[in-house]
Tab-separated table of C-alpha atoms in Angstrom:
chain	number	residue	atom	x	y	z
A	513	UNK	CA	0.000	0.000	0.000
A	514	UNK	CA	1.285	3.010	-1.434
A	515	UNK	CA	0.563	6.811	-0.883
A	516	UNK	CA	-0.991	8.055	-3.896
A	517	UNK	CA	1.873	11.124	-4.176
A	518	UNK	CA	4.343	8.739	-4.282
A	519	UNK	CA	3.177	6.288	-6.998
A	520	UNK	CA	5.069	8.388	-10.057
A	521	UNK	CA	7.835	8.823	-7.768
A	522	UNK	CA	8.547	4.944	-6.619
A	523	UNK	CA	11.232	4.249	-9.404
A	524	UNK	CA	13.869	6.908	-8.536
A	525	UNK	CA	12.483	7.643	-4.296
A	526	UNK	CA	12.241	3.951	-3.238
A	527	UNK	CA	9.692	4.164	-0.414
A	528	UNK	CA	9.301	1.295	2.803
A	529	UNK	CA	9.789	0.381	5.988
A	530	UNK	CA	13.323	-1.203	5.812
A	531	UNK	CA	16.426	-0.738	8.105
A	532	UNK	CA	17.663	1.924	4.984
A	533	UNK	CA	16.742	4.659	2.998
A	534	UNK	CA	17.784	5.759	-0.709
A	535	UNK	CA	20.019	9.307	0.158
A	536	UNK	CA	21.619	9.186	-3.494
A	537	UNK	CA	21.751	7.043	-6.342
A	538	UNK	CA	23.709	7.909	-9.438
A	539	UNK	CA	22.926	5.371	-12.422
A	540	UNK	CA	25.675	2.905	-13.287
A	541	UNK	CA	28.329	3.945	-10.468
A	542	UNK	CA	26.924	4.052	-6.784
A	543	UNK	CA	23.112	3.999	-4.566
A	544	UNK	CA	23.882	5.105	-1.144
A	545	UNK	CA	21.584	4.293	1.240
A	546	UNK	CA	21.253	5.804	5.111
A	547	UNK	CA	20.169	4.480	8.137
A	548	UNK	CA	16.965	4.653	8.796
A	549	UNK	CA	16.205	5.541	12.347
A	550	UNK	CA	12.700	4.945	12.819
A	551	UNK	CA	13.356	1.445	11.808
A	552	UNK	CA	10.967	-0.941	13.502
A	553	UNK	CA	13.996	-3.296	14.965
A	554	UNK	CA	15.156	-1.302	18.022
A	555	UNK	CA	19.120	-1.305	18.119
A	556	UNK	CA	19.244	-1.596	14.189
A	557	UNK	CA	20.929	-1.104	11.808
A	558	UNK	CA	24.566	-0.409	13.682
A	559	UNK	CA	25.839	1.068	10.396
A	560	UNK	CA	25.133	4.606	9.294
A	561	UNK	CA	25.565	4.452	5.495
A	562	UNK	CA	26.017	1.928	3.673
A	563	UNK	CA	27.512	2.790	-0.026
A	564	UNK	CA	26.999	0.394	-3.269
A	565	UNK	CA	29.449	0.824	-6.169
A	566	UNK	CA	29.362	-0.702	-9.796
A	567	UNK	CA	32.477	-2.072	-10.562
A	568	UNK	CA	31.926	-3.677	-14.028
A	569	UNK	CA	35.397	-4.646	-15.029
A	570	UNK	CA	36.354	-7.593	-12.852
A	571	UNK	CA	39.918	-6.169	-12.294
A	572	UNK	CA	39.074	-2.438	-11.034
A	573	UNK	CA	36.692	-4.171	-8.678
A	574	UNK	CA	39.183	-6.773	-7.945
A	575	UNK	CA	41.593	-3.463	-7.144
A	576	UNK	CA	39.246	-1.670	-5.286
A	577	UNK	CA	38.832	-4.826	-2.756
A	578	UNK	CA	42.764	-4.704	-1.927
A	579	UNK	CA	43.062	-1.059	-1.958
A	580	UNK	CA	40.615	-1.561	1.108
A	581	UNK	CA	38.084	1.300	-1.034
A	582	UNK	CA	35.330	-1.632	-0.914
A	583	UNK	CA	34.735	-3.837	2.140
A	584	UNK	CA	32.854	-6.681	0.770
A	585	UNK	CA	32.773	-7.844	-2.879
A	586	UNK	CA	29.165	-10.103	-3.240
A	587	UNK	CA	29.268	-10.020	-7.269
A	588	UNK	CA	32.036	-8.131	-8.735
A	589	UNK	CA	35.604	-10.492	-8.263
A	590	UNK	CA	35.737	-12.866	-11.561
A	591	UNK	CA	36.205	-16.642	-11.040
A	592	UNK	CA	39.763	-15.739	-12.377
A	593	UNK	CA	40.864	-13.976	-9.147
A	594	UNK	CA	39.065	-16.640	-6.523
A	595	UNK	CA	42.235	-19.083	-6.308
A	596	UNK	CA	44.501	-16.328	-5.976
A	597	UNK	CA	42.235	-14.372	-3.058
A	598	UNK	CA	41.707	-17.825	-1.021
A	599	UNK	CA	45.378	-17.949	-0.612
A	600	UNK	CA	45.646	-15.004	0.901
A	601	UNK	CA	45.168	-14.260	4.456
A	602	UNK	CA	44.131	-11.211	4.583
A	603	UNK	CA	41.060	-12.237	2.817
A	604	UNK	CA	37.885	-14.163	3.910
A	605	UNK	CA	36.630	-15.881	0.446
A	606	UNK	CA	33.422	-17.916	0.477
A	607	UNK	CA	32.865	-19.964	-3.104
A	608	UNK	CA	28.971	-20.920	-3.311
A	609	UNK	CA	26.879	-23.349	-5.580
A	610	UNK	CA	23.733	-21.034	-7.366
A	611	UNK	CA	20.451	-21.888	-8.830
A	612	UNK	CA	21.582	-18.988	-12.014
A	613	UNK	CA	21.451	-20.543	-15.101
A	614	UNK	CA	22.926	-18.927	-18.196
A	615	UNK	CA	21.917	-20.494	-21.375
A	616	UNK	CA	21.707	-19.590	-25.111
A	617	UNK	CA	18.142	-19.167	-25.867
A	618	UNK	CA	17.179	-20.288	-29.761
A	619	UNK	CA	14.285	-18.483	-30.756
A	620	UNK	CA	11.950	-21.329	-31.393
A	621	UNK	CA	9.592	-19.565	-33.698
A	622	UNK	CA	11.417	-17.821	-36.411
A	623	UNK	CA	13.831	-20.029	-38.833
A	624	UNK	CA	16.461	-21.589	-38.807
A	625	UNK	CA	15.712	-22.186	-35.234
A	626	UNK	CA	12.284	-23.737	-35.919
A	627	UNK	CA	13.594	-26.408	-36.596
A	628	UNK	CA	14.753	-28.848	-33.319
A	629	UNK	CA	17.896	-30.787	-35.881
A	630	UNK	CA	18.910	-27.401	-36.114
A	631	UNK	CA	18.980	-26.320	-32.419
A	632	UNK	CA	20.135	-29.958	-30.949
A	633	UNK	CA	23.523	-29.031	-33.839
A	634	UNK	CA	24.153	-25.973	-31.794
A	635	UNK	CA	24.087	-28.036	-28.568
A	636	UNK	CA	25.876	-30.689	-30.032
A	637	UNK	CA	28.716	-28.283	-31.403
A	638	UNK	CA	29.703	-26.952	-27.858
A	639	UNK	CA	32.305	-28.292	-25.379
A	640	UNK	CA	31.046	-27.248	-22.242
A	641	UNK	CA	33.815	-28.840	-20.510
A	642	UNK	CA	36.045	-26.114	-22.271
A	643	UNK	CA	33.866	-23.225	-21.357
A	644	UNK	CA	33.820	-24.378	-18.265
A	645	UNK	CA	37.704	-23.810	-17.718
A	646	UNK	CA	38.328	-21.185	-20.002
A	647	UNK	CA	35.484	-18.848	-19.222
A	648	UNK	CA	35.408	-19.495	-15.982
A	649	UNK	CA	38.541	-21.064	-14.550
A	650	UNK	CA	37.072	-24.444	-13.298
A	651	UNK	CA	33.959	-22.774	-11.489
A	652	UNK	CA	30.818	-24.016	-12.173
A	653	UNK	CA	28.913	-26.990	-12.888
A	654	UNK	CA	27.496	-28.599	-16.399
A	655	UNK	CA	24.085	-29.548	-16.472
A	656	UNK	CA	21.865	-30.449	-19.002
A	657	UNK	CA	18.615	-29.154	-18.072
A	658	UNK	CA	17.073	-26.281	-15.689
A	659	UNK	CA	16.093	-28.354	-12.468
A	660	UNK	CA	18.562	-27.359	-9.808
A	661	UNK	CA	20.928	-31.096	-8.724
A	662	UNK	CA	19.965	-30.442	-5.181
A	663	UNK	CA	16.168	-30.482	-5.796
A	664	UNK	CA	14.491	-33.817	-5.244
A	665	UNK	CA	12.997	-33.383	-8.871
A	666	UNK	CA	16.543	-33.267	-10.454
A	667	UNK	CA	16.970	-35.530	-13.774
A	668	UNK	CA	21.111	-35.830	-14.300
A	669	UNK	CA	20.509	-35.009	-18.232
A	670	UNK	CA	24.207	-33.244	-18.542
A	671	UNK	CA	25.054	-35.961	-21.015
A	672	UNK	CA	21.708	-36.088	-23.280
A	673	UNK	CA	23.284	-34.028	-25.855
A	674	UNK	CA	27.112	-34.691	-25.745
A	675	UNK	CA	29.818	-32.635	-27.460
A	676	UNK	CA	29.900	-33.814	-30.960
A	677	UNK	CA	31.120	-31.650	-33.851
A	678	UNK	CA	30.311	-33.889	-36.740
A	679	UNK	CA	26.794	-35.477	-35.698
A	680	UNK	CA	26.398	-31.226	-35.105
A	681	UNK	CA	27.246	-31.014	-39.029
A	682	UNK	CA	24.951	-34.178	-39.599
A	683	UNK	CA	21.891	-32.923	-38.253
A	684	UNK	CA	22.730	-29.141	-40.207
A	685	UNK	CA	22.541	-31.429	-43.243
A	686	UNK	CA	19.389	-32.921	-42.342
A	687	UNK	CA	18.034	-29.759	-42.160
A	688	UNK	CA	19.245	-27.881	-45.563
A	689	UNK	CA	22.262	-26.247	-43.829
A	690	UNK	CA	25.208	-27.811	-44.989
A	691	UNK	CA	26.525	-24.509	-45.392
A	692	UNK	CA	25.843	-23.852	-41.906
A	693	UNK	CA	24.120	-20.141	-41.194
A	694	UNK	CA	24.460	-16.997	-40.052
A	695	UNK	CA	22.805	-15.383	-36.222
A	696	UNK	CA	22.961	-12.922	-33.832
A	697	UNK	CA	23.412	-13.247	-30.262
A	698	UNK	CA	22.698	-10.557	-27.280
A	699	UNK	CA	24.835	-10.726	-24.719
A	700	UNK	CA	25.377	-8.543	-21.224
A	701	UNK	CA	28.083	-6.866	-21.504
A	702	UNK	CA	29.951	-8.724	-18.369
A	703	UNK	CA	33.377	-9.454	-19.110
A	704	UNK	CA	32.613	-13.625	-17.954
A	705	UNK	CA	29.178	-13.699	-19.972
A	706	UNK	CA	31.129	-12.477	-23.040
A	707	UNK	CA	34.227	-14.197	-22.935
A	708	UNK	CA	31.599	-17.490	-22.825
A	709	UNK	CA	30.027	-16.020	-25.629
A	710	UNK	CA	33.269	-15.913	-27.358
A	711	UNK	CA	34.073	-19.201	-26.673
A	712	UNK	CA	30.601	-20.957	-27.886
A	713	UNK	CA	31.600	-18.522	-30.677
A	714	UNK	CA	34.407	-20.139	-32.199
A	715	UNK	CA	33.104	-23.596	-31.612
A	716	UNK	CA	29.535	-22.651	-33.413
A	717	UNK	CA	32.160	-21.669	-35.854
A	718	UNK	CA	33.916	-25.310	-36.855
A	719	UNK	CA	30.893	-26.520	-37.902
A	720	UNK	CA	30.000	-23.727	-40.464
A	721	UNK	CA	28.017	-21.525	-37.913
A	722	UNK	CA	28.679	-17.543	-37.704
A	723	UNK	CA	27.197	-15.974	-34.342
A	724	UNK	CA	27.414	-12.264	-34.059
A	725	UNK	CA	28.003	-11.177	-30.478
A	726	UNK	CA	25.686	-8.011	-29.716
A	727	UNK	CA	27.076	-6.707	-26.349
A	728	UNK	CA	24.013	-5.038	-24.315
A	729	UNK	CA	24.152	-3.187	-21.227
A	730	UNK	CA	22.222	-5.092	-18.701
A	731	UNK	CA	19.052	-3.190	-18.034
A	732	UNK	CA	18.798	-2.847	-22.275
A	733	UNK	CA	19.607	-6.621	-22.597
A	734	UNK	CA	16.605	-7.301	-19.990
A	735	UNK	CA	14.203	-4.728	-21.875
A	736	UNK	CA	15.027	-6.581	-24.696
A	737	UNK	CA	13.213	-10.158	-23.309
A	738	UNK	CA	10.308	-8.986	-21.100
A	739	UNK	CA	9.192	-6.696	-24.481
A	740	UNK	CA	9.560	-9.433	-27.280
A	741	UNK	CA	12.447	-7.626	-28.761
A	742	UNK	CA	15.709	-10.237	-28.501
A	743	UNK	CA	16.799	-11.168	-31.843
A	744	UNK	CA	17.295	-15.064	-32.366
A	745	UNK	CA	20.007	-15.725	-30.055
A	746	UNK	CA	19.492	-14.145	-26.625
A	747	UNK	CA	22.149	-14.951	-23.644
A	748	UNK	CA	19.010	-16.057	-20.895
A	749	UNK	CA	19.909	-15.151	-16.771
A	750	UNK	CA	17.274	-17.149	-15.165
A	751	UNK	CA	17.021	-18.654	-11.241
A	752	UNK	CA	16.405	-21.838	-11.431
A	753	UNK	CA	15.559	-23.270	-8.064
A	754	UNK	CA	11.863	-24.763	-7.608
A	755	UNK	CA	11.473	-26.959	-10.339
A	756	UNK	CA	7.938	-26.355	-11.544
A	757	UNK	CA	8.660	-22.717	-11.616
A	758	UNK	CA	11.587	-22.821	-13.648
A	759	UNK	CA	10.120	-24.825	-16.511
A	760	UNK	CA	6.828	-22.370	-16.078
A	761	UNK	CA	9.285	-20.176	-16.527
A	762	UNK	CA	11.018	-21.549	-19.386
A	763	UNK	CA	8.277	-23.509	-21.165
A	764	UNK	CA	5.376	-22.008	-20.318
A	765	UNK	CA	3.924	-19.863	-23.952
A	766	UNK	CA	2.669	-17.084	-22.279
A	767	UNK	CA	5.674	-16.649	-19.871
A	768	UNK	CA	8.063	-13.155	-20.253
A	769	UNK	CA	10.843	-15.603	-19.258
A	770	UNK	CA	10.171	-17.599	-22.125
A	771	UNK	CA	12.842	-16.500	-24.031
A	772	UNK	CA	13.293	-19.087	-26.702
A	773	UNK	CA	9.701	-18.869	-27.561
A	774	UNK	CA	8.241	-22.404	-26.693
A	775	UNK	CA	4.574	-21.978	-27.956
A	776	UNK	CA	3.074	-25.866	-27.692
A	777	UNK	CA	-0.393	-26.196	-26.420
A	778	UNK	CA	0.955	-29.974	-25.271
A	779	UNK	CA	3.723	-28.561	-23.275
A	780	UNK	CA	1.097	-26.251	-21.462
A	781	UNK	CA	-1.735	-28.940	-20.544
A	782	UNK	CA	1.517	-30.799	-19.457
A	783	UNK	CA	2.377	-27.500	-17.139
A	784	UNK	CA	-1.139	-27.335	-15.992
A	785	UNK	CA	-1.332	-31.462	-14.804
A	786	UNK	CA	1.910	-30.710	-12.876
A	787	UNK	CA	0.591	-27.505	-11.181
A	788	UNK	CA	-2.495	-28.828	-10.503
A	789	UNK	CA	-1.324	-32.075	-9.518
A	790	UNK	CA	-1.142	-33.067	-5.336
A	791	UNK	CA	0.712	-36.281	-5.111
A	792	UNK	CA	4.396	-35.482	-4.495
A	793	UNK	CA	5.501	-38.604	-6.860
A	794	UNK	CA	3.015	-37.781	-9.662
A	795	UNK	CA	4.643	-34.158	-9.756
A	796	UNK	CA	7.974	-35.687	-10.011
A	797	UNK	CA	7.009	-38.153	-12.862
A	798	UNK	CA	5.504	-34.647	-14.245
A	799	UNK	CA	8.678	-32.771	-14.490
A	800	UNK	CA	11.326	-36.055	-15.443
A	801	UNK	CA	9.405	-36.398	-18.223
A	802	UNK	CA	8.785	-33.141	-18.908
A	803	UNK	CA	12.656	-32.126	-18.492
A	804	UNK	CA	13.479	-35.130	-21.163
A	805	UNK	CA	11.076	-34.279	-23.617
A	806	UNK	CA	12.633	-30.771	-23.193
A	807	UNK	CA	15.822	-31.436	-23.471
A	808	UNK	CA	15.488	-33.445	-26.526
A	809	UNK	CA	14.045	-30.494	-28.486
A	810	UNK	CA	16.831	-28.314	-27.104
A	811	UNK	CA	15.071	-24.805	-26.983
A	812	UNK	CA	18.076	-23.578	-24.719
A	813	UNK	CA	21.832	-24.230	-25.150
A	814	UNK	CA	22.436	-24.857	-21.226
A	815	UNK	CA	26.024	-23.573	-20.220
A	816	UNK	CA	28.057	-24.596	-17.100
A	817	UNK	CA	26.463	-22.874	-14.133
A	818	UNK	CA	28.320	-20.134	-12.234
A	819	UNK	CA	29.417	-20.055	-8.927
A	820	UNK	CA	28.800	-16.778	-6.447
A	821	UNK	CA	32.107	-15.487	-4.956
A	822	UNK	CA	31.818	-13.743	-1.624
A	823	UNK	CA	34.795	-12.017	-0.424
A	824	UNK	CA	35.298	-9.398	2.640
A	825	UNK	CA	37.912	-7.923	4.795
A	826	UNK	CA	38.093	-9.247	8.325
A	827	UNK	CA	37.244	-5.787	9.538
A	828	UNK	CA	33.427	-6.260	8.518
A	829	UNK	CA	31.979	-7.977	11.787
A	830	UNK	CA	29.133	-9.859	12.423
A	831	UNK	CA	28.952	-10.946	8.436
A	832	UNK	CA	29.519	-14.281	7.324
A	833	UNK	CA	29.334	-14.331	3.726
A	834	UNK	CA	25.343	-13.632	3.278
A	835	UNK	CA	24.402	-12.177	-0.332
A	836	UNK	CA	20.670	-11.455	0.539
A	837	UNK	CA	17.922	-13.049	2.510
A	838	UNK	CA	14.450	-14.140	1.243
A	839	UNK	CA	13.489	-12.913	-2.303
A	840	UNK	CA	17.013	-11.174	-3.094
A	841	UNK	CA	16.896	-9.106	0.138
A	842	UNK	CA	20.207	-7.642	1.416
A	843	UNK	CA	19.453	-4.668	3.134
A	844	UNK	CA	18.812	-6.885	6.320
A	845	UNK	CA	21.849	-8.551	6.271
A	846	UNK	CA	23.792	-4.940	5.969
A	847	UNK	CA	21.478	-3.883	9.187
A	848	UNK	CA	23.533	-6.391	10.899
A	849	UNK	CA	26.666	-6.030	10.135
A	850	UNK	CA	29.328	-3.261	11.558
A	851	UNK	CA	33.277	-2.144	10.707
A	852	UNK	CA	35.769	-2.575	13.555
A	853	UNK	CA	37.307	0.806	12.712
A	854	UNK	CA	40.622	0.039	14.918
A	855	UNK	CA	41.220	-3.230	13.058
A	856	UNK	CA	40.740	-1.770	10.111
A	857	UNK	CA	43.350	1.574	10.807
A	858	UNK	CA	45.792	-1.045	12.912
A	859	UNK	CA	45.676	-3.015	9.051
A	860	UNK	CA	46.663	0.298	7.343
A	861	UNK	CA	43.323	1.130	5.830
């Protein structure tokens, strides 16, 4: 419940009852937020300000952390700097599993993606195992389908569609492509995201396949999705934890997340039995065979999944590693959390 005078204003003057408020917030580079002081939990928060910065290259950020300029880094350090932080003992580093998945969405209903030989070639072309250490030094996990392995619901389906260049030129054949074909790709313009892009690249590439890497800033790349407006190839973020909402999510026609453009009426009745469905087991059935008959038609390219890297200076007190709490909250965990300012001046910061 909103006041009415503050509807138009809600995007740029955040309003609520939280341990912060918005003081400043400067697009692309910084949102400071101040402590609130009519916040409902007495005693809380113990900091006064608390100061986000947007660090997009994965070494300034990585600079910033030593330099002692940023306390905590929750997103910005690059699996390539993990080993090096861990070793040092200065440092505390957590490494933690994710439910992000980051696929290549094929835009099911406009050629030459139409047609499944030609999507399961794309899958087939890629050595995940490669992308896995190149882009991202080791960290992640390959999987072969949306359902998180920790869920009870998980099908292991990471080798449905192995690596396999020339059945990949095969099934291009099949389909009138021998020449392979030309596409373009969106990507976020994150330094991991498009050195992965790069690397599915030149593999798309040995089997006659030219993808054109579109670098978006974030918040256009997201526009792009949720108003119909990615191109063929679209470089998907989506969380992936409960199982029957991800492949709503994914499979659904009428979903905004539906970013490879799955329109079946099958695959929705099959949606609506699982959703509607009561007995644990039967909804598991649901979403195996669901997953496999997904899988096989390939809609999404699924890449190795990332790995969150949470590192802070031991100065920060009373924080443990914590990225947010409930649905992506972190202002609570901050409300917790204070600087021991003599540790940090007797460390030379």
């Amino acid at each position: 419940i909103y006041p009415r005078e503050a509807v138009d204003t809600l995007k740029t003057q955040p309003l609520g009852t939280g341990p912060f408020t918005v003081s400043e917030w400067v697009r692309g580079d910084r949102i400071v937020l101040t402590k609130n002081k009519d916040y409902w939990v007495k005693g809380l928060p113990h900091l006064d300000k608390v100061t986000y910065r947007f660090i997009p290259d994965p070494n300034a950020a990585l600079a910033a952390l030593k330099a002692g300029d940023v306390d905590v880094s929750a997103f910005g350090i690059g699996p390539e700097s993990v080993d090096e932080l861990k070793k040092d003992p200065r440092f505390q580093v957590i490494v933690g599993d994710t439910t992000n998945d980051v696929t290549l969405s094929m835009n099911n209903s406009k050629k030459p993606f139409s047609d499944k030989r030609v999507r399961l070639a794309v899958t087939h072309a890629i050595n995940k195992d490669e992308v896995l250490k190149g882009a991202m030094f080791g960290h992640g996990k390959i999987l072969g389908s949306n359902v998180d392995p920790l869920n009870p619901y998980f099908v292991d389906l990471a080798k449905r569609v192995p690596y396999d260049p020339a059945k990949a030129k095969k099934l291009l054949a099949e389909a009138g492509l021998a020449n392979g074909f030309e596409f373009k790709a969106q990507v976020p313009s994150f330094p991991e995201q498009l050195k992965k892009a790069q690397i599915v690249a030149g593999y798309l590439s040995a089997i006659g396949v030219k993808m054109t890497i579109e670098p978006k800033e974030y918040g256009a790349f997201l526009s792009l999705m949720t108003t119909g407006k990615h191109g063929p190839g679209y470089w998907h973020f989506a969380g992936m934890s409960n199982p029957t909402a991800s492949i709503e999510k994914l499979y659904r026609s009428s979903s905004v997340w539906n970013s490879a453009r799955v329109n079946d009426p099958k695959v929705d009745a099959a949606l609506d039995t699982i959703q509607q469905e009561r007995d644990p087991d039967k909804v598991k059935k649901g979403v195996a065979a669901l997953t496999n008959e997904m899988t096989a038609r390939a809609p999404f390219l699924f890449l190795p999944r990332p790995r969150s890297f949470t590192v802070w200076w031991p100065w920060v007190k009373n924080y443990y590693g914590e990225i947010s709490v409930s649905a992506r909250r972190d202002a609570p965990v901050w409300a917790r959390a204070w600087i021991d300012q003599d540790l940090k001046k007797s460390m030379g910061f």
